[in-house]
Amino acid sequence: MKTQLEEIRKAALESIDSCGTKEQIEEARIKYLGKKGELTSILKQMGKLSANEKPIIGKLANEIRADIDNKISEKNAQIKKAALQSRLNDEAIDVTMPAKEPEVGHKHPLSTVLDEIKEIFIGMGFDIAEGPEVEYDYYNFEALNIPKDHPARDTQDTFYVDENIVLRTQTSPVQIRFMENHKPPFRMIAPGRVFRSDAVDATHSPLFHQIEGLVVDKNVSMADLKGTLEAFAKRLYGENTKIRLRPHHFPFTEPSCEIDVSCFKCGGKGCPMCKGEGWIEILGGGMVHPKVLKNGVVNPDEYSGFAFGIGLERLVMFRFNIDDMRLLYENDLRFLGQF
Ligand code: DAH
């Protein structure tokens, strides 16, 4: 029995020593020390031993059990240490590696073009004005000579907050607010967001941007409007750019016009960009209606003025050849990264 025990000790220690994982160690433990393990089954035969032999064998068996237990603890510790070491190696930070370059953002295309436009008008002596996006019906419509029954007031187009308050549908109300607070002569542009209850598609969005312009002085005429906007178009699109005025109607200007620029792609010959027309419409304008001047507390007998409204999105889409307005709002970095 003694030899048998010694063989078990040798085999158990060797087998534990060769284990590579906790699971293997547990298997070995069960094999030798488990209820049906080898050591256990030997000890079950102790009853057959003589009274002299019992204590000797018992002592030896206890020693062996302790040896195996110790070996198991030792091996488990070894495996744990090795695992930790390998994790430390894997996760080690090499501080000499080159750093990841941080991504630097840049201007949104809408801001790029708006900043250019502001720059041009500032260069011509214009101030930059602002007005609220949530606006009184009075400023958005009434004061601009758009009476209650005007189609532009249709709830289809306008977001009403309540009966008297709307999300401004245009930047034109800033004209009235500016006139109320400034004595002519003055020149200003008022860029900003406007809102219309339009369904979203490639050319419509419930939120878009306009740049309002207003010049009031003595003896301002349509020629001043034409000269100013021609200078603007040349600065924006190049010296060879021409503009043309087409008669139009706006309630707050009289006379009113729409202004086209010669196509900056084909120079006026006609191409897919201008749909073969040679011209691209970029803004509306006209001489400020006397009623509107009065509503801004400006005396129409003493002063006259011209006003215009530019749609920013159209300019940006033409400039960068963008065919879907939604791209300007989705902020997909794969799109924005191209500018
Ligand atoms: N507010 C007009 C619109 O949203 C644009 C406009 C046209 C503004 C003529 C003006 C103007 O100041 O004179 O369609």
CSV table of C-alpha atoms in Angstrom, one decimal, residues 75-305:
chain,number,residue,atom,x,y,z
A,75,LYS,CA,0.3,25.8,-9.7
A,76,ASN,CA,-2.8,27.9,-9.5
A,77,ALA,CA,-0.8,30.8,-8.3
A,78,GLN,CA,1.7,30.3,-11.1
A,79,ILE,CA,-1.1,30.3,-13.7
A,80,LYS,CA,-2.7,33.4,-12.3
A,81,LYS,CA,0.6,35.2,-12.3
A,82,ALA,CA,1.3,34.2,-15.9
A,83,ALA,CA,-2.1,35.4,-17.0
A,84,LEU,CA,-1.6,38.7,-15.3
A,85,GLN,CA,1.8,39.1,-16.9
A,86,SER,CA,0.5,38.3,-20.4
A,87,ARG,CA,-2.3,40.9,-19.9
A,88,LEU,CA,0.2,43.5,-18.8
A,89,ASN,CA,2.2,42.7,-21.9
A,90,ASP,CA,-0.8,42.9,-24.2
A,91,GLU,CA,-2.0,46.2,-22.7
A,92,ALA,CA,1.3,47.8,-22.3
A,93,ILE,CA,1.3,51.4,-23.8
A,94,ASP,CA,4.1,52.2,-26.0
A,95,VAL,CA,4.6,55.9,-25.2
A,96,THR,CA,7.0,56.2,-28.0
A,97,MET,CA,4.3,55.5,-30.7
A,98,PRO,CA,3.2,58.4,-32.8
A,99,ALA,CA,0.0,59.9,-31.5
A,100,LYS,CA,-3.3,59.8,-33.5
A,101,GLU,CA,-3.8,63.1,-35.2
A,102,PRO,CA,-6.9,64.8,-33.8
A,103,GLU,CA,-9.5,65.6,-36.4
A,104,VAL,CA,-9.9,69.3,-36.9
A,105,GLY,CA,-13.3,70.6,-37.9
A,106,HIS,CA,-14.0,73.3,-40.4
A,107,LYS,CA,-16.7,75.7,-41.5
A,108,HIS,CA,-20.0,74.3,-42.7
A,109,PRO,CA,-20.6,75.2,-46.4
A,110,LEU,CA,-23.6,77.4,-45.4
A,111,SER,CA,-21.3,79.3,-43.0
A,112,THR,CA,-18.5,79.6,-45.7
A,113,VAL,CA,-20.8,81.3,-48.2
A,114,LEU,CA,-22.6,83.4,-45.5
A,115,ASP,CA,-19.3,84.7,-44.3
A,116,GLU,CA,-18.3,85.6,-47.8
A,117,ILE,CA,-21.6,87.4,-48.3
A,118,LYS,CA,-21.2,89.3,-45.0
A,119,GLU,CA,-17.7,90.3,-45.9
A,120,ILE,CA,-18.8,91.7,-49.3
A,121,PHE,CA,-21.6,93.8,-47.7
A,122,ILE,CA,-19.5,94.9,-44.8
A,123,GLY,CA,-17.0,96.1,-47.4
A,124,MET,CA,-19.8,98.3,-48.9
A,125,GLY,CA,-20.5,99.9,-45.5
A,126,PHE,CA,-23.4,97.7,-44.4
A,127,ASP,CA,-24.1,96.8,-40.8
A,128,ILE,CA,-25.1,93.3,-39.7
A,129,ALA,CA,-28.5,93.2,-37.9
A,130,GLU,CA,-30.5,90.5,-36.2
A,131,GLY,CA,-34.0,89.8,-35.3
A,132,PRO,CA,-36.0,87.2,-33.4
A,133,GLU,CA,-36.8,83.8,-35.0
A,134,VAL,CA,-40.1,83.7,-33.0
A,135,GLU,CA,-41.8,86.8,-34.3
A,136,TYR,CA,-45.0,88.8,-33.9
A,137,ASP,CA,-47.5,88.4,-36.7
A,138,TYR,CA,-47.3,92.2,-36.9
A,139,TYR,CA,-43.6,92.3,-37.9
A,140,ASN,CA,-43.6,89.2,-40.0
A,141,PHE,CA,-46.7,90.2,-42.0
A,142,GLU,CA,-48.8,93.2,-41.1
A,143,ALA,CA,-46.1,95.8,-41.0
A,144,LEU,CA,-44.7,94.5,-44.3
A,145,ASN,CA,-48.0,95.2,-46.0
A,146,ILE,CA,-49.1,91.6,-46.0
A,147,PRO,CA,-52.7,91.9,-44.8
A,148,LYS,CA,-54.7,89.1,-43.0
A,149,ASP,CA,-56.0,87.6,-46.2
A,150,HIS,CA,-52.7,87.4,-48.1
A,151,PRO,CA,-51.9,83.8,-49.4
A,152,ALA,CA,-48.5,83.9,-47.8
A,153,ARG,CA,-50.2,83.7,-44.4
A,154,ASP,CA,-51.8,80.4,-45.3
A,155,THR,CA,-51.4,78.0,-42.4
A,156,GLN,CA,-49.8,75.7,-45.0
A,157,ASP,CA,-46.8,78.0,-45.1
A,158,THR,CA,-46.6,79.5,-41.6
A,159,PHE,CA,-45.9,77.9,-38.3
A,160,TYR,CA,-48.2,79.7,-35.9
A,161,VAL,CA,-47.2,79.7,-32.2
A,162,ASP,CA,-50.5,81.4,-31.4
A,163,GLU,CA,-52.8,83.9,-33.1
A,164,ASN,CA,-50.3,86.7,-32.9
A,165,ILE,CA,-47.0,84.9,-32.8
A,166,VAL,CA,-45.3,82.9,-35.6
A,167,LEU,CA,-41.9,81.4,-36.5
A,168,ARG,CA,-40.7,84.0,-38.9
A,169,THR,CA,-41.3,82.9,-42.5
A,170,GLN,CA,-38.8,85.5,-43.8
A,171,THR,CA,-36.0,87.8,-42.6
A,172,SER,CA,-38.0,90.9,-43.8
A,173,PRO,CA,-39.5,91.6,-40.3
A,174,VAL,CA,-35.9,92.7,-39.3
A,175,GLN,CA,-36.4,95.6,-41.7
A,176,ILE,CA,-39.2,97.1,-39.6
A,177,ARG,CA,-37.4,96.4,-36.3
A,178,PHE,CA,-34.2,98.0,-37.6
A,179,MET,CA,-36.0,101.1,-38.9
A,180,GLU,CA,-37.8,101.5,-35.5
A,181,ASN,CA,-34.4,101.7,-33.8
A,182,HIS,CA,-32.2,103.6,-36.3
A,183,LYS,CA,-32.3,106.9,-37.9
A,184,PRO,CA,-31.6,107.0,-41.7
A,185,PRO,CA,-29.4,107.0,-43.5
A,186,PHE,CA,-28.4,103.3,-43.0
A,187,ARG,CA,-27.5,100.2,-44.8
A,188,MET,CA,-27.9,96.8,-43.2
A,189,ILE,CA,-28.0,93.1,-43.9
A,190,ALA,CA,-29.8,90.7,-41.6
A,191,PRO,CA,-28.9,87.0,-42.1
A,192,GLY,CA,-30.9,84.4,-40.2
A,193,ARG,CA,-33.0,81.3,-40.1
A,194,VAL,CA,-36.6,81.3,-41.4
A,195,PHE,CA,-39.3,78.7,-41.1
A,196,ARG,CA,-42.0,77.4,-43.3
A,197,SER,CA,-44.4,74.5,-43.0
A,198,ASP,CA,-43.0,72.8,-46.1
A,199,ALA,CA,-42.5,69.0,-46.5
A,200,VAL,CA,-38.8,68.1,-46.8
A,201,ASP,CA,-37.5,67.2,-50.2
A,202,ALA,CA,-34.4,67.9,-52.3
A,203,THR,CA,-35.3,71.6,-52.6
A,204,HIS,CA,-37.5,72.3,-49.6
A,205,SER,CA,-36.9,72.4,-45.9
A,206,PRO,CA,-39.0,73.7,-43.0
A,207,LEU,CA,-35.9,75.6,-41.9
A,208,PHE,CA,-33.7,77.6,-44.2
A,209,HIS,CA,-31.7,80.8,-44.3
A,210,GLN,CA,-32.2,84.2,-45.8
A,211,ILE,CA,-30.2,87.3,-45.9
A,212,GLU,CA,-32.3,90.4,-45.8
A,213,GLY,CA,-30.9,93.7,-47.1
A,214,LEU,CA,-32.2,97.3,-46.4
A,215,VAL,CA,-30.8,100.6,-47.5
A,216,VAL,CA,-32.6,103.9,-46.6
A,217,ASP,CA,-31.4,107.3,-47.5
A,218,LYS,CA,-32.5,110.4,-49.3
A,219,ASN,CA,-32.9,109.9,-53.1
A,220,VAL,CA,-32.3,106.2,-53.1
A,221,SER,CA,-33.4,104.8,-56.4
A,222,MET,CA,-33.7,101.6,-58.3
A,223,ALA,CA,-30.4,102.4,-59.9
A,224,ASP,CA,-28.8,102.1,-56.4
A,225,LEU,CA,-30.3,98.7,-55.9
A,226,LYS,CA,-29.1,97.6,-59.3
A,227,GLY,CA,-25.6,99.0,-58.8
A,228,THR,CA,-25.2,97.5,-55.3
A,229,LEU,CA,-26.4,94.1,-56.2
A,230,GLU,CA,-24.3,94.1,-59.4
A,231,ALA,CA,-21.2,94.9,-57.3
A,232,PHE,CA,-22.3,92.1,-54.9
A,233,ALA,CA,-22.7,89.6,-57.7
A,234,LYS,CA,-19.3,90.4,-59.2
A,235,ARG,CA,-17.6,90.1,-55.9
A,236,LEU,CA,-19.3,86.7,-55.2
A,237,TYR,CA,-19.0,85.2,-58.7
A,238,GLY,CA,-16.3,87.1,-60.5
A,239,GLU,CA,-15.8,90.3,-62.5
A,240,ASN,CA,-17.5,89.0,-65.7
A,241,THR,CA,-20.8,88.3,-63.9
A,242,LYS,CA,-23.8,90.2,-65.2
A,243,ILE,CA,-27.2,90.6,-63.5
A,244,ARG,CA,-30.6,91.2,-64.9
A,245,LEU,CA,-33.8,92.4,-63.2
A,246,ARG,CA,-37.2,90.9,-64.0
A,247,PRO,CA,-40.4,92.6,-62.8
A,248,HIS,CA,-42.1,90.7,-60.0
A,249,HIS,CA,-44.4,91.3,-57.1
A,250,PHE,CA,-43.7,91.5,-53.4
A,251,PRO,CA,-46.2,93.2,-51.0
A,252,PHE,CA,-43.4,95.2,-49.2
A,253,THR,CA,-41.7,96.7,-52.3
A,254,GLU,CA,-42.9,98.8,-55.2
A,255,PRO,CA,-41.7,98.3,-57.8
A,256,SER,CA,-40.4,94.8,-57.1
A,257,CYS,CA,-38.1,92.6,-59.1
A,258,GLU,CA,-36.3,89.3,-59.1
A,259,ILE,CA,-32.7,89.3,-59.9
A,260,ASP,CA,-30.8,86.8,-61.9
A,261,VAL,CA,-27.0,86.4,-62.3
A,262,SER,CA,-25.4,85.1,-65.5
A,263,CYS,CA,-24.6,81.5,-65.0
A,264,PHE,CA,-21.2,81.2,-63.3
A,265,LYS,CA,-20.6,77.9,-64.9
A,266,CYS,CA,-21.2,78.6,-68.6
A,267,GLY,CA,-21.1,82.4,-68.4
A,268,GLY,CA,-24.5,82.7,-70.0
A,269,LYS,CA,-24.4,80.3,-72.9
A,270,GLY,CA,-26.6,77.7,-71.2
A,271,CYS,CA,-25.6,74.5,-69.5
A,272,PRO,CA,-27.1,71.9,-67.2
A,273,MET,CA,-26.4,74.0,-64.1
A,274,CYS,CA,-28.6,76.9,-65.4
A,275,LYS,CA,-31.0,74.4,-67.1
A,276,GLY,CA,-30.0,75.9,-70.5
A,277,GLU,CA,-31.2,79.4,-69.4
A,278,GLY,CA,-27.8,81.1,-69.0
A,279,TRP,CA,-29.3,82.8,-65.9
A,280,ILE,CA,-29.8,81.8,-62.3
A,281,GLU,CA,-32.2,83.5,-60.0
A,282,ILE,CA,-30.6,84.5,-56.8
A,283,LEU,CA,-32.7,87.1,-55.0
A,284,GLY,CA,-35.8,89.3,-54.8
A,285,GLY,CA,-35.8,93.0,-54.1
A,286,GLY,CA,-37.3,96.3,-54.9
A,287,MET,CA,-38.0,99.8,-53.6
A,288,VAL,CA,-39.3,99.8,-50.0
A,289,HIS,CA,-43.1,100.4,-50.1
A,290,PRO,CA,-44.0,103.8,-48.6
A,291,LYS,CA,-46.4,102.0,-46.1
A,292,VAL,CA,-43.5,99.9,-44.9
A,293,LEU,CA,-41.3,102.9,-44.4
A,294,LYS,CA,-44.1,104.5,-42.4
A,295,ASN,CA,-44.5,101.4,-40.3
A,296,GLY,CA,-40.8,101.7,-39.5
A,297,VAL,CA,-41.3,105.3,-38.5
A,298,VAL,CA,-39.4,106.6,-41.5
A,299,ASN,CA,-41.0,109.5,-43.4
A,300,PRO,CA,-41.5,108.4,-47.0
A,301,ASP,CA,-41.6,112.0,-48.2
A,302,GLU,CA,-38.1,112.5,-47.0
A,303,TYR,CA,-36.5,109.1,-47.5
A,304,SER,CA,-36.6,106.2,-49.9
A,305,GLY,CA,-35.0,102.8,-49.7
